[in-house]
CSV table of N, CA and C in Angstrom, one decimal:
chain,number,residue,atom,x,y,z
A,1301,UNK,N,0.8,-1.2,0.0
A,1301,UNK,CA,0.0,0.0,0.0
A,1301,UNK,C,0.9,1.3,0.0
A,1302,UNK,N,2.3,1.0,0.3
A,1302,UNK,CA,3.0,2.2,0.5
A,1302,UNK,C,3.3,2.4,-1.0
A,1303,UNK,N,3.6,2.0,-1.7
A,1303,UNK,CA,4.0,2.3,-3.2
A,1303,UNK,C,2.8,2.7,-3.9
A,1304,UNK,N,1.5,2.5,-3.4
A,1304,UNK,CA,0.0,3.3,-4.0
A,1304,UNK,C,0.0,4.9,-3.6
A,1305,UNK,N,0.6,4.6,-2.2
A,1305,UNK,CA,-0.1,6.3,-1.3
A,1305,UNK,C,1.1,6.8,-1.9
A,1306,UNK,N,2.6,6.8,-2.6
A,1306,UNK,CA,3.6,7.4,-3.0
A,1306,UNK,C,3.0,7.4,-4.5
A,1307,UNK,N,2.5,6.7,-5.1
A,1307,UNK,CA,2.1,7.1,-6.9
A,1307,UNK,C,0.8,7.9,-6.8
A,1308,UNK,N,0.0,7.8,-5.7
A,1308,UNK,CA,-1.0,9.1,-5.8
A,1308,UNK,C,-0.1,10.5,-5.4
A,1309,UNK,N,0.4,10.1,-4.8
A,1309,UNK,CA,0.8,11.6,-3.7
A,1309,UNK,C,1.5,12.2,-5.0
A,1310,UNK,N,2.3,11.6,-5.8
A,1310,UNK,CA,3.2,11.9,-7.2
A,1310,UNK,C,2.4,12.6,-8.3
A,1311,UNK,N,1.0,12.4,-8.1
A,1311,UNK,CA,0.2,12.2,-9.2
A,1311,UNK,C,0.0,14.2,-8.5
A,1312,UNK,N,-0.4,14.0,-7.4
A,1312,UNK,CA,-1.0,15.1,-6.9
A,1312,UNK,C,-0.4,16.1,-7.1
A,1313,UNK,N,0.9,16.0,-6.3
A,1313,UNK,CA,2.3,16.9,-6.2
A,1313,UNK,C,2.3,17.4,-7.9
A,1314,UNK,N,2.3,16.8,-8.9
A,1314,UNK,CA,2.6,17.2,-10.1
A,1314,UNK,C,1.5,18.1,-10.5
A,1315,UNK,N,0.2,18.3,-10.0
A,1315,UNK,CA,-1.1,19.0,-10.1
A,1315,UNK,C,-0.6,20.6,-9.2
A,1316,UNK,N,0.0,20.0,-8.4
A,1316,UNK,CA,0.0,21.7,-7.6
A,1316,UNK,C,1.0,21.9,-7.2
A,1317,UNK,N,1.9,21.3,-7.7
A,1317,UNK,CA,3.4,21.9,-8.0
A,1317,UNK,C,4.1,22.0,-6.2
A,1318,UNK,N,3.5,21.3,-5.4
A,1318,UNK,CA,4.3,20.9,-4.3
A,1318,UNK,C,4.5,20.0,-3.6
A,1319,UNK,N,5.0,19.6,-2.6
A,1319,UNK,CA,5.0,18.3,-2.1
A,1319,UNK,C,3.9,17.7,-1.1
A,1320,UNK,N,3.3,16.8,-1.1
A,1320,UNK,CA,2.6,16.4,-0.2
A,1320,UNK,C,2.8,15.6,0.8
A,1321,UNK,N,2.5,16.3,2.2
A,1321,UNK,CA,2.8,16.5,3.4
A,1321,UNK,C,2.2,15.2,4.4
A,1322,UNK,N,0.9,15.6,3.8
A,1322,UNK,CA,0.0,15.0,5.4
A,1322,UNK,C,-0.8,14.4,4.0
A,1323,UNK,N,-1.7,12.8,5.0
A,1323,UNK,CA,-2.5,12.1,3.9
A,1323,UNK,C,-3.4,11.8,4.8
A,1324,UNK,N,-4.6,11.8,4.7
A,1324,UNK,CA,-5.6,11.6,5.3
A,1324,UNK,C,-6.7,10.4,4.6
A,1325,UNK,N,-6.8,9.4,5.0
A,1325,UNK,CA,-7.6,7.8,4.6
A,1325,UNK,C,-9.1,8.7,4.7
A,1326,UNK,N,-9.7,8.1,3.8
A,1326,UNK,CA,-11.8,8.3,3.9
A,1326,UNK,C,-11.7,6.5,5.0
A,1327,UNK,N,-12.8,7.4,5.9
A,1327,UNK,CA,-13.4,6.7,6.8
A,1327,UNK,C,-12.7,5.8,7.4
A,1328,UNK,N,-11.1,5.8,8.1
A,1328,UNK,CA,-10.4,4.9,8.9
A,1328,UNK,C,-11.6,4.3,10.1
A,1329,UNK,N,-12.2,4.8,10.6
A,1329,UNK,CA,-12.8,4.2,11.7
A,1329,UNK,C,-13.3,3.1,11.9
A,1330,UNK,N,-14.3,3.6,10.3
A,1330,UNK,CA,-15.5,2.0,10.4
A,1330,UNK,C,-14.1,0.7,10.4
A,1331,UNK,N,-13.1,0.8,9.3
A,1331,UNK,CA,-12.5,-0.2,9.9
A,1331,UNK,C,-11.3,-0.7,10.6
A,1332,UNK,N,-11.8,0.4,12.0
A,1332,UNK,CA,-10.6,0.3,13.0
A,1332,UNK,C,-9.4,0.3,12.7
A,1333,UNK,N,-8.7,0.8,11.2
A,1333,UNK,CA,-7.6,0.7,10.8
A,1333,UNK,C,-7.0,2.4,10.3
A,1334,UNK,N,-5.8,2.3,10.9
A,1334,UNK,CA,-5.5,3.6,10.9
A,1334,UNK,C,-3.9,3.5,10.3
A,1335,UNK,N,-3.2,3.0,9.3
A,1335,UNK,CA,-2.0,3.1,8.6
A,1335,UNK,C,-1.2,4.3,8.6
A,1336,UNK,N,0.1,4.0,8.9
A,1336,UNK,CA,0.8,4.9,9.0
A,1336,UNK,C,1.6,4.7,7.9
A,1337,UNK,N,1.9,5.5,7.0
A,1337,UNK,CA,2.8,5.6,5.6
A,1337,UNK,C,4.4,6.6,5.7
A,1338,UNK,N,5.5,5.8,5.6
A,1338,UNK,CA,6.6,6.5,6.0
A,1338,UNK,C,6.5,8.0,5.2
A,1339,UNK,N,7.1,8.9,5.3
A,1339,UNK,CA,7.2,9.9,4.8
A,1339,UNK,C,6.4,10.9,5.0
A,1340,UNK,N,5.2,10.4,4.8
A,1340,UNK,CA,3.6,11.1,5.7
A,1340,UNK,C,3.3,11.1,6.8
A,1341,UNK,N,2.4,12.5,6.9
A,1341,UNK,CA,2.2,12.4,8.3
A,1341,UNK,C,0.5,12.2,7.9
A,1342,UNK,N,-0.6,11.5,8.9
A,1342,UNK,CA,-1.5,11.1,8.9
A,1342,UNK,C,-2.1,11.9,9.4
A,1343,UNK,N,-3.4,12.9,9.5
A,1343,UNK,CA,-4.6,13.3,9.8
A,1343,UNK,C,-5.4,12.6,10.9
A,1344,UNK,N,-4.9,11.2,11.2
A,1344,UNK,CA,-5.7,10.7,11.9
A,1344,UNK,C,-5.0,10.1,12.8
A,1345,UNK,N,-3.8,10.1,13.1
A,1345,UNK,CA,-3.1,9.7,13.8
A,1345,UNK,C,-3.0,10.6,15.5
A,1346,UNK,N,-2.5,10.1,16.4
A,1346,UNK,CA,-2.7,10.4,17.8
A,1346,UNK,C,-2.5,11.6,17.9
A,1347,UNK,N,-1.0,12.2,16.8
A,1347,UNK,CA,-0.4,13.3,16.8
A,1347,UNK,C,-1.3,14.3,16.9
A,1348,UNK,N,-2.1,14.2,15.8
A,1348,UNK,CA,-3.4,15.1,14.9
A,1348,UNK,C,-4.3,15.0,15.6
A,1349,UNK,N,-5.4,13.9,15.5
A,1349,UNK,CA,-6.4,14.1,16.1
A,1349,UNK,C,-7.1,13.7,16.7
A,1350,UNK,N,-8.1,14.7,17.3
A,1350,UNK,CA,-8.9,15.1,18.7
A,1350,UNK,C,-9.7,15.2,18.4
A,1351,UNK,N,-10.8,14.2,19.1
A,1351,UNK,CA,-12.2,14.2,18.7
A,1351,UNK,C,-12.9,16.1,18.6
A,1352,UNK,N,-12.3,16.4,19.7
A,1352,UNK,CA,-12.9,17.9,20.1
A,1352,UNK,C,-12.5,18.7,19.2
A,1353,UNK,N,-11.2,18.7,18.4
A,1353,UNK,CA,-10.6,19.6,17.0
A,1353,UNK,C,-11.3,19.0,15.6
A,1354,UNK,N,-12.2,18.2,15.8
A,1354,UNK,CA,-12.5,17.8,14.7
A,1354,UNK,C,-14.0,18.1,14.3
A,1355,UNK,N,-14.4,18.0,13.4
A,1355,UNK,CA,-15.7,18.0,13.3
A,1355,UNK,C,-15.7,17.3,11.3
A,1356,UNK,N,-17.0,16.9,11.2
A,1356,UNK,CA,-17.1,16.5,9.9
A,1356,UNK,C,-19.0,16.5,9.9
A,1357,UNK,N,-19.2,16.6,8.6
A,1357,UNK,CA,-21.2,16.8,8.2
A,1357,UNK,C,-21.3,14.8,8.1
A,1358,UNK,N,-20.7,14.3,8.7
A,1358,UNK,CA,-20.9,12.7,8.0
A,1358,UNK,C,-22.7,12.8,8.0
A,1359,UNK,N,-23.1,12.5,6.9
A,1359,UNK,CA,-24.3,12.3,7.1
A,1359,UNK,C,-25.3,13.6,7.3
A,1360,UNK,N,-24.9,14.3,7.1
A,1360,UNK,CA,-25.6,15.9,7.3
A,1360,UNK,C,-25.5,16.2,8.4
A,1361,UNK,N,-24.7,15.6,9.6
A,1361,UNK,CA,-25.0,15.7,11.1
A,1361,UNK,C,-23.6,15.7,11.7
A,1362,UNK,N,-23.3,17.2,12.0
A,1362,UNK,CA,-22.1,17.9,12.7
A,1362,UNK,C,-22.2,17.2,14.4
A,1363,UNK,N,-23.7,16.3,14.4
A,1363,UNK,CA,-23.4,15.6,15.6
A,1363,UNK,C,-23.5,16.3,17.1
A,1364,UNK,N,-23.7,17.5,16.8
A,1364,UNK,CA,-24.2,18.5,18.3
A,1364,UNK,C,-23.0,19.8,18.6
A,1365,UNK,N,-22.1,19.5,17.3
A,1365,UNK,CA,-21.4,20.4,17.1
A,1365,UNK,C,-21.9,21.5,16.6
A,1366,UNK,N,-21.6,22.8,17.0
A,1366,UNK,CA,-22.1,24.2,16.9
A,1366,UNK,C,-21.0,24.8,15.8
A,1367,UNK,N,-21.0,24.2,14.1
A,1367,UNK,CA,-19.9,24.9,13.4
A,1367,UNK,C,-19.4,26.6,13.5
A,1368,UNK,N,-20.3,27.4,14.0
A,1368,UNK,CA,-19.4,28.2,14.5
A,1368,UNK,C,-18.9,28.3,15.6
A,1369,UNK,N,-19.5,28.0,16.2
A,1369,UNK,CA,-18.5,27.9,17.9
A,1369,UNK,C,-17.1,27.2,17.2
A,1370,UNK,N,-17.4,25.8,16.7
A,1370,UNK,CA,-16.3,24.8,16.6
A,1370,UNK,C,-15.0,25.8,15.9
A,1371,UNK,N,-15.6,26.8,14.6
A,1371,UNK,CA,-14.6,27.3,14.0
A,1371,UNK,C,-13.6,28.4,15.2
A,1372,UNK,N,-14.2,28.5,16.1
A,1372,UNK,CA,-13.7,29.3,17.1
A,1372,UNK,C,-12.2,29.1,17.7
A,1373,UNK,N,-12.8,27.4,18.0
A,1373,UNK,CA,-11.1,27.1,18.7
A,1373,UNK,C,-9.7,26.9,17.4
A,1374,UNK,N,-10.6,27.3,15.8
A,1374,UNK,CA,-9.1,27.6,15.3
A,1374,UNK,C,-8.3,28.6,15.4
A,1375,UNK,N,-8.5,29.3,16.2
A,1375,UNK,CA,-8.1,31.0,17.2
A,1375,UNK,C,-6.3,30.3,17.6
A,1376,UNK,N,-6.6,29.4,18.5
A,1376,UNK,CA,-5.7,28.6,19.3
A,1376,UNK,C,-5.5,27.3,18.6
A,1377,UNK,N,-5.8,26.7,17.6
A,1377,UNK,CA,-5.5,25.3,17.8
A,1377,UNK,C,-5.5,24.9,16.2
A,1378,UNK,N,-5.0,23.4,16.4
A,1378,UNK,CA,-4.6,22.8,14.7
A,1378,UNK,C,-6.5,22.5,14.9
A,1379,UNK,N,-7.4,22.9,13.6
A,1379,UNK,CA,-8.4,22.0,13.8
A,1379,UNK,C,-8.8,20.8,12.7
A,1380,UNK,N,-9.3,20.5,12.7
A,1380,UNK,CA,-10.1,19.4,11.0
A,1380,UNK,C,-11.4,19.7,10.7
A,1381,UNK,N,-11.4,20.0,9.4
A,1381,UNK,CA,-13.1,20.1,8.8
A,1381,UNK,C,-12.9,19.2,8.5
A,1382,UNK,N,-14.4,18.5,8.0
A,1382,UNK,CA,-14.1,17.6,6.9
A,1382,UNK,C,-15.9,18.1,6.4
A,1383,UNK,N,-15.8,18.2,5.0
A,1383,UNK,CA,-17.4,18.7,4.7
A,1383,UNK,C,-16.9,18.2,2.9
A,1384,UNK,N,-18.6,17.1,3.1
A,1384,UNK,CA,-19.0,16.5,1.7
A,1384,UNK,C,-19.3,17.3,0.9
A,1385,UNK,N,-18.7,17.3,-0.4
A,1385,UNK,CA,-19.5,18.6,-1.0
A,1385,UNK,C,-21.0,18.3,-2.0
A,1386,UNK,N,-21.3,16.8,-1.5
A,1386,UNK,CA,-22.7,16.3,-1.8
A,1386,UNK,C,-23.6,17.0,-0.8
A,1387,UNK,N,-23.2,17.4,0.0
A,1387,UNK,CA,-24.2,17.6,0.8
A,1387,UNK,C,-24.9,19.3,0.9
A,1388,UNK,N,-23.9,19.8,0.0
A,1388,UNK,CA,-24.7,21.7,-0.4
A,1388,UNK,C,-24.8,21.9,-2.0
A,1389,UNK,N,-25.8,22.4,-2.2
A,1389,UNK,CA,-26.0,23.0,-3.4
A,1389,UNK,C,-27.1,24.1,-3.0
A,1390,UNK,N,-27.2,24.6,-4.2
A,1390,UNK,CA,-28.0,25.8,-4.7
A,1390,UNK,C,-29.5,26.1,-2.9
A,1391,UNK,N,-30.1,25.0,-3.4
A,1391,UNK,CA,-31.2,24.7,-2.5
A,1391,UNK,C,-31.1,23.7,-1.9
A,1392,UNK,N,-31.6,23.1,-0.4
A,1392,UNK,CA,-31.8,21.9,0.2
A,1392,UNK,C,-32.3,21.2,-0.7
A,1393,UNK,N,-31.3,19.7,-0.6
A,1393,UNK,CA,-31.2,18.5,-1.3
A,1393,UNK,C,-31.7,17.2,-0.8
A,1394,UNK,N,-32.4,16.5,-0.7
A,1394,UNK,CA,-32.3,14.8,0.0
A,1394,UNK,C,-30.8,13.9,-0.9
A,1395,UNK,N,-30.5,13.6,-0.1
A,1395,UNK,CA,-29.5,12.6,-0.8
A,1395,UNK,C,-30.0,11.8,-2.1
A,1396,UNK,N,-31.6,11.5,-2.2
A,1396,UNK,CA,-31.7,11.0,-4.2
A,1396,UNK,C,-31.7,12.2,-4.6
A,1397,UNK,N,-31.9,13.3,-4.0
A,1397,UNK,CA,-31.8,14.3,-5.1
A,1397,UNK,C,-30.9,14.9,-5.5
A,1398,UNK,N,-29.9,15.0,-4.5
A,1398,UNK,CA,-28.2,15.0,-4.9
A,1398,UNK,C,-27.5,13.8,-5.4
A,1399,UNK,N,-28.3,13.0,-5.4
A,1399,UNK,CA,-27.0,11.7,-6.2
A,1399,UNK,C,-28.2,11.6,-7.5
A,1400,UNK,N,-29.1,12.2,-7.5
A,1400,UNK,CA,-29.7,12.2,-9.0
A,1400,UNK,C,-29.7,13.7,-10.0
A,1401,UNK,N,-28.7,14.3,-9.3
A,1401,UNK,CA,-28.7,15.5,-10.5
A,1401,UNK,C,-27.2,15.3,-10.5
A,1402,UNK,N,-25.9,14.4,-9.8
A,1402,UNK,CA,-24.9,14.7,-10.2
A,1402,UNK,C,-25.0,13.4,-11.1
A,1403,UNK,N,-26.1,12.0,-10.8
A,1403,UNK,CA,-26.1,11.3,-12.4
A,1403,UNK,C,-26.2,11.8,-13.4
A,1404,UNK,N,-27.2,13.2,-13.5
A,1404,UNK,CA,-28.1,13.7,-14.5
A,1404,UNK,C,-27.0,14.4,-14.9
A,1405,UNK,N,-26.5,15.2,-14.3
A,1405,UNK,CA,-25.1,16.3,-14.4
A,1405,UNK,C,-23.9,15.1,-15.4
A,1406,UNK,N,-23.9,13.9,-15.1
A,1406,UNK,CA,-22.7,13.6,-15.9
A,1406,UNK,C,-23.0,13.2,-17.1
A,1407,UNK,N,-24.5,12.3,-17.0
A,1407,UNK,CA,-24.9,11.3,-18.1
A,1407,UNK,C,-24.8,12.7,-19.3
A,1408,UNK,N,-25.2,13.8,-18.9
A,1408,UNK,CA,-25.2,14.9,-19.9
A,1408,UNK,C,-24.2,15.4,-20.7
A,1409,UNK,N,-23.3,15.9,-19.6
A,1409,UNK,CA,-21.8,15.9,-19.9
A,1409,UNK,C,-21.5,14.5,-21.1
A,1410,UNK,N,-21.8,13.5,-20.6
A,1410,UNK,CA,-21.0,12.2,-21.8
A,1410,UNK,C,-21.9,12.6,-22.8
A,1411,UNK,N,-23.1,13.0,-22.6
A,1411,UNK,CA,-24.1,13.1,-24.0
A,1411,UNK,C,-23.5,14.6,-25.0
A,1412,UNK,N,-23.2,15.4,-24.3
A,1412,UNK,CA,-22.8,16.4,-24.7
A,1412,UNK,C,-21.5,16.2,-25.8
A,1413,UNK,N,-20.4,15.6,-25.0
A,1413,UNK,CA,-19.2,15.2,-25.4
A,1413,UNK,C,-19.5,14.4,-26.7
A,1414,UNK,N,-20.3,13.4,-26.5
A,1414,UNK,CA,-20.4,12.5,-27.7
A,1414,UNK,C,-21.3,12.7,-28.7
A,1415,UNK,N,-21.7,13.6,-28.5
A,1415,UNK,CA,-22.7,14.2,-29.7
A,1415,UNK,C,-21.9,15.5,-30.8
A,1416,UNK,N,-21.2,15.8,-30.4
A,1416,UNK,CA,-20.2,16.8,-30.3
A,1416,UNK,C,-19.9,16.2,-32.4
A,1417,UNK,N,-19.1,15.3,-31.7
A,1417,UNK,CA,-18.3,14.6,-33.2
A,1417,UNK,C,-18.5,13.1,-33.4
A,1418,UNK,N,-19.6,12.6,-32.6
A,1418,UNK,CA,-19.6,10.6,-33.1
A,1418,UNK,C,-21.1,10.8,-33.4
A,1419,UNK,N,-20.9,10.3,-35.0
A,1419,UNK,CA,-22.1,10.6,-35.2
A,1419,UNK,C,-23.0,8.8,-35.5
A,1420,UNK,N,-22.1,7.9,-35.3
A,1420,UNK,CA,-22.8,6.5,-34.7
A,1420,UNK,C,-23.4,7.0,-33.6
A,1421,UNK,N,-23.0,7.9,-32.3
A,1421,UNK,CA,-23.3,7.5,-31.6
A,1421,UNK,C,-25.1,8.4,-30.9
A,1422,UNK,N,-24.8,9.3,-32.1
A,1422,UNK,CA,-26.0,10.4,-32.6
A,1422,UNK,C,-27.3,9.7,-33.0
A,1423,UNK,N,-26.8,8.8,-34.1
A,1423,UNK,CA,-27.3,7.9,-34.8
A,1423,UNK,C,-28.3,6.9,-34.0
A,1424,UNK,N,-27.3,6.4,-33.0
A,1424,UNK,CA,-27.8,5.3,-31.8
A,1424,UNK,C,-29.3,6.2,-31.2
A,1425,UNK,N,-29.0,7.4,-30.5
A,1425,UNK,CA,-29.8,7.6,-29.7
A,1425,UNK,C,-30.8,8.4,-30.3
A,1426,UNK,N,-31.3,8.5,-31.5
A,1426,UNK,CA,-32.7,8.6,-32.7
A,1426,UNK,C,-33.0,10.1,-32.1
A,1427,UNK,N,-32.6,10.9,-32.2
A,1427,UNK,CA,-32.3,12.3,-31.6
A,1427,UNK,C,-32.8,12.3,-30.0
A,1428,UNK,N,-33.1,11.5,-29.5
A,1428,UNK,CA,-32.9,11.3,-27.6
A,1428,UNK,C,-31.4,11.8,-27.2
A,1429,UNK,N,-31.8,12.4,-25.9
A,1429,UNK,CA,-30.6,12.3,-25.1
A,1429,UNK,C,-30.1,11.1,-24.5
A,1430,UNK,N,-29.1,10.7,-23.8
A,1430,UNK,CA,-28.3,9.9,-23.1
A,1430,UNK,C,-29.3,9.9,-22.0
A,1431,UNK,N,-29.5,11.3,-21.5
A,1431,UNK,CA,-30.4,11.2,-20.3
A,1431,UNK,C,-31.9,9.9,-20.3
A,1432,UNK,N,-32.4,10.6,-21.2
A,1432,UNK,CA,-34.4,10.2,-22.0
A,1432,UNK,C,-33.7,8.7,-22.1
A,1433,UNK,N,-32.4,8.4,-22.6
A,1433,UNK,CA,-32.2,6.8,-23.2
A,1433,UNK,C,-32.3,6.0,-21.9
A,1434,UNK,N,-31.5,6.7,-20.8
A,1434,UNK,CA,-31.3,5.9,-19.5
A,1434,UNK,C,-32.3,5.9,-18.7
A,1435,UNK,N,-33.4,7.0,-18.7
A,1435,UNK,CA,-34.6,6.7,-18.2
A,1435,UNK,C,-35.7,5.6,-18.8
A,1436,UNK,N,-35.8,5.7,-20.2
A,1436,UNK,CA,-36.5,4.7,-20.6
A,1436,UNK,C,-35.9,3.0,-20.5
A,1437,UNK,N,-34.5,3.0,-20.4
A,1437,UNK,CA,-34.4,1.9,-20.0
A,1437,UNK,C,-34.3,1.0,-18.8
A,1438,UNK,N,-34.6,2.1,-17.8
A,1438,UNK,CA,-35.0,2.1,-16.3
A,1438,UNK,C,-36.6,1.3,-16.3
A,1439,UNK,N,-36.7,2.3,-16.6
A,1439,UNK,CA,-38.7,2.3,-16.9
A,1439,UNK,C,-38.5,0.5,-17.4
A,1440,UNK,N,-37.8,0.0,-18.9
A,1440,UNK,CA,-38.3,-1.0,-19.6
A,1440,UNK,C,-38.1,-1.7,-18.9
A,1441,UNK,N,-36.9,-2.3,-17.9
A,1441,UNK,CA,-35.9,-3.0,-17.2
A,1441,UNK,C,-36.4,-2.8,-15.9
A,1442,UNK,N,-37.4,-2.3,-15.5
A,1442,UNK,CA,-37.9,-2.5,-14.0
A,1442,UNK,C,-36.8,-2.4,-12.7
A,1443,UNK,N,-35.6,-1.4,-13.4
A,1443,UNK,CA,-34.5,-0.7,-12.3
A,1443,UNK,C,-34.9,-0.2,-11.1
A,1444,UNK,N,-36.1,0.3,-11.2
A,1444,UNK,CA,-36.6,1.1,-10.0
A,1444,UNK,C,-37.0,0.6,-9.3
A,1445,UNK,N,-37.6,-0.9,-9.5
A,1445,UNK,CA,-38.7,-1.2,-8.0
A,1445,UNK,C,-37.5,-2.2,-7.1
């Protein structure tokens, strides 16, 4: 795993032109596993962090945390956000409705892309969108129930 977190870190460093420092794992907890990687320093490790410096929206729920108060103690102290960016847009979302406009958001994007210059692929979808294609084959294919 150490030759993975060194070819991401490589990947990243080349994006923003510096070195990366600290690595922080999605969701160590659920599986009680907290890796330490030479060279890195970990976000989750004893050094770092404190339940009380920490806060995160897991689930829409800061948990009884008061995010301004919380922002307070970065006055004095190292703290951790951590915030989904599923979880804001424009207007209040339910989670199908945020995981069904960033489907809608991409199926479009590919429809866009591919309509652009393949014109097989123009051809395929009988002037439908990618979108209309994926719904009606929801619908035919009983995806939903």
């Amino acid at each position: 795993m150490q030759n993975k977190v060194e070819k991401e870190c490589c990947i990243i460093e080349n994006i923003i032109g510096t070195r990366v420092k600290t690595i922080s794992l999605h969701n160590p907890s659920i599986h009680n596993q907290y890796p330490e990687f030479r060279g890195y320093k970990n976000a989750y490790s004893k050094e770092f962090f404190n339940t009380d410096l920490y806060i995160s929206d897991y689930c829409k729920d800061f948990r009884g945390k008061n995010l301004r108060e919380f922002m307070k103690k970065g006055r004095n102290n190292l703290i951790q956000v951590l915030f989904h960016p599923i979880h804001f847009s424009e207007k209040e979302e339910s989670y199908m409705e945020s995981f069904s406009r960033i489907i809608a958001d991409n199926i479009n994007r590919i429809d866009v892309y591919n309509s652009y210059s393949n014109k097989t692929y123009k051809k395929e979808l009988n002037n439908n969108t990618l979108l209309e294609y994926f719904q009606n084959y929801i619908k035919e294919n009983r995806l939903n129930d």
